[in-house]
Coordinates of N, CA and C in Angstrom, one line a residue:
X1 N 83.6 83.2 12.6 CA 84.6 84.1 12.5 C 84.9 84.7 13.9
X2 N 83.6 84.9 14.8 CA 83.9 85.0 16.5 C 84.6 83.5 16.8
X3 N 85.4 84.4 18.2 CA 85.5 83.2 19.0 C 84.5 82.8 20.0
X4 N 84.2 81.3 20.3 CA 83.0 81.3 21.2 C 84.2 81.5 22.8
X5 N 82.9 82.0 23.7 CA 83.8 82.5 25.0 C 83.9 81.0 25.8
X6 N 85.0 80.8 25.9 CA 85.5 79.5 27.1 C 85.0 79.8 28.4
X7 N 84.4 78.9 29.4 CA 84.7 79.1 30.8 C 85.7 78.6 31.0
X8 N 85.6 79.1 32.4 CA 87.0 78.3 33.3 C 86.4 76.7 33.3
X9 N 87.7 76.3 33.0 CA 87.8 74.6 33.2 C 87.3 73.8 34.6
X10 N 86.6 73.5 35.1 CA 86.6 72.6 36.3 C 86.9 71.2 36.1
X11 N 87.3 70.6 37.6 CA 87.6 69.0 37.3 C 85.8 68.6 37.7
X12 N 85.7 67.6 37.0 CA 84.2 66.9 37.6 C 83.4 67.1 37.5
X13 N 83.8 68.7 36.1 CA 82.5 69.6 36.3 C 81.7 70.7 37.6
X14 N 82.6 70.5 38.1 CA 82.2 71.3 39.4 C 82.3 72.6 40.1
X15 N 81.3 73.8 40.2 CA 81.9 75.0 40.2 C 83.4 75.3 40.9
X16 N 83.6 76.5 40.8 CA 85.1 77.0 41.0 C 84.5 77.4 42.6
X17 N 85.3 77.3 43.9 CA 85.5 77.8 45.2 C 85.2 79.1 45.1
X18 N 84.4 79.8 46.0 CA 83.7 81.5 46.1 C 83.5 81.2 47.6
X19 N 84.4 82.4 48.0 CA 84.0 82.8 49.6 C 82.6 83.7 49.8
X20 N 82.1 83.7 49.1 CA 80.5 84.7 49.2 C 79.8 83.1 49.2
X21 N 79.9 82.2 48.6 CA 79.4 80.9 48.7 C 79.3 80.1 49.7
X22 N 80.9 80.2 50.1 CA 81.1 79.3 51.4 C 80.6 80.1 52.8
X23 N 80.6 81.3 52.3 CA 79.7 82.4 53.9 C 78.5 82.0 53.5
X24 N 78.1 81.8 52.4 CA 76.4 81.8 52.4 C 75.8 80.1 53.0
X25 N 76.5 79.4 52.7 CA 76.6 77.7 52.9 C 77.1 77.4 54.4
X26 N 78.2 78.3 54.7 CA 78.1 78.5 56.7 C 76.9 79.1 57.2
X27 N 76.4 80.4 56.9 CA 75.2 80.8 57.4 C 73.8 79.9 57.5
X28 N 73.9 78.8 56.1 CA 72.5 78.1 55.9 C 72.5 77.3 56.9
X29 N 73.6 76.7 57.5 CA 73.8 75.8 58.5 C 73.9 76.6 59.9
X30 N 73.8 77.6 60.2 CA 73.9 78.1 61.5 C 75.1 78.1 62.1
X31 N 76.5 77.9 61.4 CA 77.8 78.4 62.0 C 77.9 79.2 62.0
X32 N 78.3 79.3 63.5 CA 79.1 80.6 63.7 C 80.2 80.9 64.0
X33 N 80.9 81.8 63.2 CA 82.4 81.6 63.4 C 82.9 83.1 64.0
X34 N 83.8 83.3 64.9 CA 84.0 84.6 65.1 C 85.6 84.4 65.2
X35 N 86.4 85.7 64.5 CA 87.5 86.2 64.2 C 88.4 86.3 65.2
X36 N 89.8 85.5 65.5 CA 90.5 85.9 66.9 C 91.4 86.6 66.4
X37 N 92.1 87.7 67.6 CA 93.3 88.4 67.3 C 94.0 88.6 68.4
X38 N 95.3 87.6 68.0 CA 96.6 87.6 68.5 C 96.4 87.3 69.9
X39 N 96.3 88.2 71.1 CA 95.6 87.8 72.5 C 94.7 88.7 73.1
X40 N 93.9 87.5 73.2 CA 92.6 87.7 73.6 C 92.5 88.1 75.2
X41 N 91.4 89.1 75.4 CA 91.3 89.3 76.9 C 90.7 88.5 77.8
X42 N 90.4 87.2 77.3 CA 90.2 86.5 78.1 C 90.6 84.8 77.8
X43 N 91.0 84.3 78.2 CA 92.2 83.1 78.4 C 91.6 82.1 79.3
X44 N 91.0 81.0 78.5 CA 90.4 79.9 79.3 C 89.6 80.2 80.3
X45 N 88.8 81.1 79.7 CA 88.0 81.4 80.3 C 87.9 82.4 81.7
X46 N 89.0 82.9 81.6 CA 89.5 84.1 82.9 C 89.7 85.7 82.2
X47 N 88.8 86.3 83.0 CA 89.2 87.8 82.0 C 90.7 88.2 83.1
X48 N 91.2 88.9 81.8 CA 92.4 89.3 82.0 C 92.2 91.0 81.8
X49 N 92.7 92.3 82.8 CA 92.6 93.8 82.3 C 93.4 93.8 81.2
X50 N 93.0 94.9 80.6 CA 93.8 95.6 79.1 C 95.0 96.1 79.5
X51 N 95.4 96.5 80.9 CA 97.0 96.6 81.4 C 97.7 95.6 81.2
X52 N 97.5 94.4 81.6 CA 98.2 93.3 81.7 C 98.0 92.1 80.3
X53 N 97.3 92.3 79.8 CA 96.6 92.0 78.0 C 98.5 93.0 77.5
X54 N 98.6 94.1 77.5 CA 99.2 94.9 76.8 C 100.5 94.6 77.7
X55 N 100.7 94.1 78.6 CA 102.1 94.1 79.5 C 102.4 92.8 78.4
X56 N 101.7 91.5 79.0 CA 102.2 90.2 78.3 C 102.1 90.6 76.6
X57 N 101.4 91.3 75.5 CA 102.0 91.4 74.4 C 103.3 92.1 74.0
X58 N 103.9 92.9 75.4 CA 105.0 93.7 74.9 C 106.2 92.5 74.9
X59 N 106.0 91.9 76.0 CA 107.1 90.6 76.5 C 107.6 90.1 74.9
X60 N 106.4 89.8 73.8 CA 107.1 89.3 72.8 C 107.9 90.6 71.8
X61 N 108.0 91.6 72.3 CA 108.7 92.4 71.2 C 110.5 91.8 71.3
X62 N 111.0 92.9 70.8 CA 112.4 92.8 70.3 C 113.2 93.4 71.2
X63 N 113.2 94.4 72.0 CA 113.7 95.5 72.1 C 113.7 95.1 73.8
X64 N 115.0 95.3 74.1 CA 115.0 94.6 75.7 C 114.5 95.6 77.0
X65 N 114.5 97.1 76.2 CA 114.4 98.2 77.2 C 112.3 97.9 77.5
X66 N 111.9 97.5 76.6 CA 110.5 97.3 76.1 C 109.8 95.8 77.3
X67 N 111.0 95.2 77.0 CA 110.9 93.5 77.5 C 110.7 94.4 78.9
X68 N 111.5 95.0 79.7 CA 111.7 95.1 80.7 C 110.6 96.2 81.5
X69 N 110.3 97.4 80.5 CA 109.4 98.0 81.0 C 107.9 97.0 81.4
X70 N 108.0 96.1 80.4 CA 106.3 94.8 80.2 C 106.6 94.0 81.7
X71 N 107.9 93.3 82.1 CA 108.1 93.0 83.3 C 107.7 94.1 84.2
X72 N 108.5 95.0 84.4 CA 107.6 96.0 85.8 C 106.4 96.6 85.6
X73 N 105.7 96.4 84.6 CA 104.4 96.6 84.7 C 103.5 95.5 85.5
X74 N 104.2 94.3 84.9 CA 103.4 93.1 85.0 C 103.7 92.7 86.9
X75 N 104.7 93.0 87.1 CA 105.2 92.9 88.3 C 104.4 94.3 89.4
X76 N 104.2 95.3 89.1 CA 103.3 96.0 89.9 C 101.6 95.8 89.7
X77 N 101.0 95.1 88.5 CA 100.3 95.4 88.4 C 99.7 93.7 89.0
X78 N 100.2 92.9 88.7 CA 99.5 91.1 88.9 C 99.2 91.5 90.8
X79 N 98.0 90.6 90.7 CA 97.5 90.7 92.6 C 96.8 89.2 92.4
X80 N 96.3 89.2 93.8 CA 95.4 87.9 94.1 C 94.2 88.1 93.2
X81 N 94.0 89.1 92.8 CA 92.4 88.9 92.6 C 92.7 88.6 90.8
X82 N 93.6 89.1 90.3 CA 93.8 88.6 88.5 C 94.9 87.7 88.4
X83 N 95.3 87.0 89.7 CA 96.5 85.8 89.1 C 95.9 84.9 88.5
X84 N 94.5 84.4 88.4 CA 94.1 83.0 87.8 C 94.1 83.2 86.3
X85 N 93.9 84.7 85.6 CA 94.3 85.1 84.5 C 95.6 85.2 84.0
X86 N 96.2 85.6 84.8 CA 98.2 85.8 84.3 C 98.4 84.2 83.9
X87 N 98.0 83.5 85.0 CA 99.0 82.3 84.9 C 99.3 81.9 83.3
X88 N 98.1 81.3 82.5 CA 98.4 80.8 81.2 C 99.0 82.0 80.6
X89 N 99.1 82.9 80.5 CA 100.0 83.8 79.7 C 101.3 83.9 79.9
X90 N 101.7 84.2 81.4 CA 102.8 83.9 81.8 C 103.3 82.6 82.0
X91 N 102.4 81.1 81.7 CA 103.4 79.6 81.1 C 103.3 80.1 80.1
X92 N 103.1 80.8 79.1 CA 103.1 80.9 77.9 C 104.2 81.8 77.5
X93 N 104.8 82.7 78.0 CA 106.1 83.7 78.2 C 106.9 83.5 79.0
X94 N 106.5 83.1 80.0 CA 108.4 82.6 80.6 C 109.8 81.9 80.3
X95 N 109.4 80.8 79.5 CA 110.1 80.3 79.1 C 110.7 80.8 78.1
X96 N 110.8 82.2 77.2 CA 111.4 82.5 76.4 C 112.3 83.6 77.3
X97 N 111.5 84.5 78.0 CA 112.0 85.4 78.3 C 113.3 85.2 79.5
X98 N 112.7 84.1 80.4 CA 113.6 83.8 81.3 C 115.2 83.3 81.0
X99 N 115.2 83.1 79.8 CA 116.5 82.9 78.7 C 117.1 83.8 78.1
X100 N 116.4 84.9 78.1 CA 117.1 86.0 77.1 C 118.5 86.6 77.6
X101 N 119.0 87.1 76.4 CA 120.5 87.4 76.1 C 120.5 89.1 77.7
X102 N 119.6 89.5 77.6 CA 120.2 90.6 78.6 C 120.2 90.3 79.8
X103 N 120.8 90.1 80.6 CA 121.0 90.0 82.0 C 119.7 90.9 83.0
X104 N 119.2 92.0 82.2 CA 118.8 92.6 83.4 C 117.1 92.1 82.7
X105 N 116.8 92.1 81.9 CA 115.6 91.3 81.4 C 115.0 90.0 82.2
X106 N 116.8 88.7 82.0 CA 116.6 87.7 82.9 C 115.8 87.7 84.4
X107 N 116.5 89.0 84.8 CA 116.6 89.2 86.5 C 115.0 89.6 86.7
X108 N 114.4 90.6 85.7 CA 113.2 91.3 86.0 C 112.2 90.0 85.9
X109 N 112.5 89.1 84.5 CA 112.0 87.7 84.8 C 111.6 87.0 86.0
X110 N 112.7 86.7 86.4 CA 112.7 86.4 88.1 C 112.3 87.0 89.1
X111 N 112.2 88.1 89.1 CA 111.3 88.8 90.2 C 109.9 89.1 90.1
X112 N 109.5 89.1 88.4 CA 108.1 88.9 88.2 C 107.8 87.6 88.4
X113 N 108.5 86.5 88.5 CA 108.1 84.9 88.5 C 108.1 84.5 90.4
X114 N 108.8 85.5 90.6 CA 108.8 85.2 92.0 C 107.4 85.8 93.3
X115 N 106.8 86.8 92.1 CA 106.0 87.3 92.7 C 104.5 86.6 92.3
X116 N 104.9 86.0 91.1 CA 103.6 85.4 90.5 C 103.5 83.9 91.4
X117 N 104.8 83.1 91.2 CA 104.6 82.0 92.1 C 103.9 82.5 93.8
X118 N 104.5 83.6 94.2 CA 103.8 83.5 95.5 C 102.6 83.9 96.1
X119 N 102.0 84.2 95.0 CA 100.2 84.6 94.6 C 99.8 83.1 94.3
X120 N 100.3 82.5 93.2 CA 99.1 81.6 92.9 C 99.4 80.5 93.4
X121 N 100.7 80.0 94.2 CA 100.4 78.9 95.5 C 100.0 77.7 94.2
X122 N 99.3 76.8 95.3 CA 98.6 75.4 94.1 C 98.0 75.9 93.0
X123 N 97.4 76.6 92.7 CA 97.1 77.5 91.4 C 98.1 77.2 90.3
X124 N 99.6 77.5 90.5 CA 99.9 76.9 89.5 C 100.5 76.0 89.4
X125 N 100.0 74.7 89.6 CA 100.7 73.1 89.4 C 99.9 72.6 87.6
X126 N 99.2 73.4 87.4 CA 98.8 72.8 85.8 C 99.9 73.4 85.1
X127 N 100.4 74.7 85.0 CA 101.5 75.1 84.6 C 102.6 74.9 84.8
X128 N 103.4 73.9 85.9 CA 104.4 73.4 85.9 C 104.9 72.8 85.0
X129 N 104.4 72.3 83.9 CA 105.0 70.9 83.0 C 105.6 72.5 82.1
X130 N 105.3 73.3 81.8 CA 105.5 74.5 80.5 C 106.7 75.5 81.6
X131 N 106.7 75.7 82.6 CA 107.5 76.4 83.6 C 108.7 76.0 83.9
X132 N 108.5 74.7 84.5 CA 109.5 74.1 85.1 C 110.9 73.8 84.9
X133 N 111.4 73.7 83.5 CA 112.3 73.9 83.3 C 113.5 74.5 82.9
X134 N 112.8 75.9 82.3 CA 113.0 77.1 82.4 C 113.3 77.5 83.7
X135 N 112.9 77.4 85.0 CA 112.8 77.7 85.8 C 114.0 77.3 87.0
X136 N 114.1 76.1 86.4 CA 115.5 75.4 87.1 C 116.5 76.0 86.5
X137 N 116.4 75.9 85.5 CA 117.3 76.8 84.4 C 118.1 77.8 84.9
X138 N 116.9 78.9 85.5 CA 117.3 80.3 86.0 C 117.9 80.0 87.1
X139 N 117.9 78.5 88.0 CA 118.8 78.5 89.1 C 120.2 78.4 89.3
X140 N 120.5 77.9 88.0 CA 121.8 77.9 87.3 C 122.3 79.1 86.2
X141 N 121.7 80.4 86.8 CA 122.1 81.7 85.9 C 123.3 82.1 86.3
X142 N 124.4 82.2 84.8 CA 125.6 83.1 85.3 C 125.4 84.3 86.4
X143 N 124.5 85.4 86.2 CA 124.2 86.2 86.8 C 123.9 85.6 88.3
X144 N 124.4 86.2 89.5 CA 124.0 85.5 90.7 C 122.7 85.7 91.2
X145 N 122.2 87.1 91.0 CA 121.2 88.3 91.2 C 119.9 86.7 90.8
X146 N 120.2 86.7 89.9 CA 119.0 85.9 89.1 C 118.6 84.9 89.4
X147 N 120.0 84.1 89.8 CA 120.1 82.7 90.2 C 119.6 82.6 91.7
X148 N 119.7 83.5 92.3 CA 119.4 83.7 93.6 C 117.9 83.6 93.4
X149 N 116.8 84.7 92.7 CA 115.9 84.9 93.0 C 115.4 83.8 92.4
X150 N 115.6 83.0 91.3 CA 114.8 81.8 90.8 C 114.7 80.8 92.1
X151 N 116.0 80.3 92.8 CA 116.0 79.7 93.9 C 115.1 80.0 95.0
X152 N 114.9 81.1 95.2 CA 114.4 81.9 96.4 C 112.8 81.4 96.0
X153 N 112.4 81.9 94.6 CA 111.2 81.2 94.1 C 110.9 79.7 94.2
X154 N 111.6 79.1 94.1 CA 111.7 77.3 94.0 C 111.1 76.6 95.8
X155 N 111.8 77.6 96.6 CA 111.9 77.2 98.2 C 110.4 77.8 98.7
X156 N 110.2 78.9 97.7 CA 108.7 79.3 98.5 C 107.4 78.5 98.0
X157 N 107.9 78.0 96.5 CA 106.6 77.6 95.9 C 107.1 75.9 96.7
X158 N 107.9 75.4 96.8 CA 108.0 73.9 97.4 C 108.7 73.8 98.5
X159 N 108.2 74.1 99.4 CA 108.6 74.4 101.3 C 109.8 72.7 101.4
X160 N 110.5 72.8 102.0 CA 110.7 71.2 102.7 C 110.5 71.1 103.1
X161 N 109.7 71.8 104.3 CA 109.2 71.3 105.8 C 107.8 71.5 105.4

């Protein structure tokens, strides 16, 4: 007159997936796994300050007055002694920002890129393939301001003579 109690169905007969299981079955084995968030302060192996950590995460916001404050941060704060840290962050950001719809965003672009090219010299030729064409890009900006300093960047990082 009871009903007998069903378990859950498995195929193959085989328990049901448990994250208390699969942590217990990682631990037996000596993995170790550790949690990342969003950007890390250190980047291939180069520590980057929490100024410049918080400059390059503002770059991805929305808001152009924000874009622009993260450029002149990033632009007073980058030196010789933390460019081997900026670089992969900034191939990793230029290319969006160097495109954006506000003109004066563009330009702050360019004057942080002009200041970054002329810190890291051969430093950054691994980052050229992610840069580069963005970068040409900016030499052909409506704006002249812009167009000017992308070029101005191009002649110092690749001398002719």
């Amino acid at each position: 007159m009871g009903k007998k109690q069903q378990h859950q169905r498995t195929k193959g007969n085989l328990q049901a997936s448990s994250s208390s299981r699969a942590a217990q079955l990682l631990q037996s084995k000596n993995v170790n796994i550790t949690p990342t968030l969003g950007f890390a302060k250190e980047d291939h192996g180069v520590s980057v300050d929490s100024t410049l950590s918080s400059s390059f995460r503002k770059l991805g916001k929305k808001e152009t007055v924000t874009k622009q404050k993260a450029l002149k941060e990033i632009l007073d704060s980058v030196s010789e002694t933390n460019i081997e840290g900026c670089l992969p962050l900034w191939a990793r950001n230029y290319h969006k920002i160097s495109i954006d719809n506000e003109r004066k965003v563009r330009e702050a672009s360019q004057q942080a890129h002009a200041k970054i090219v002329s810190l890291a010299g051969r430093r950054l030729a691994p980052y050229l393939n992610n840069i580069m064409g963005p970068w040409l890009e900016g030499t052909c900006d409506i704006n002249t301001t812009t167009a000017q300093l992308s070029s101005t960047a191009l002649t110092t990082a690749f001398p002719t003579e």
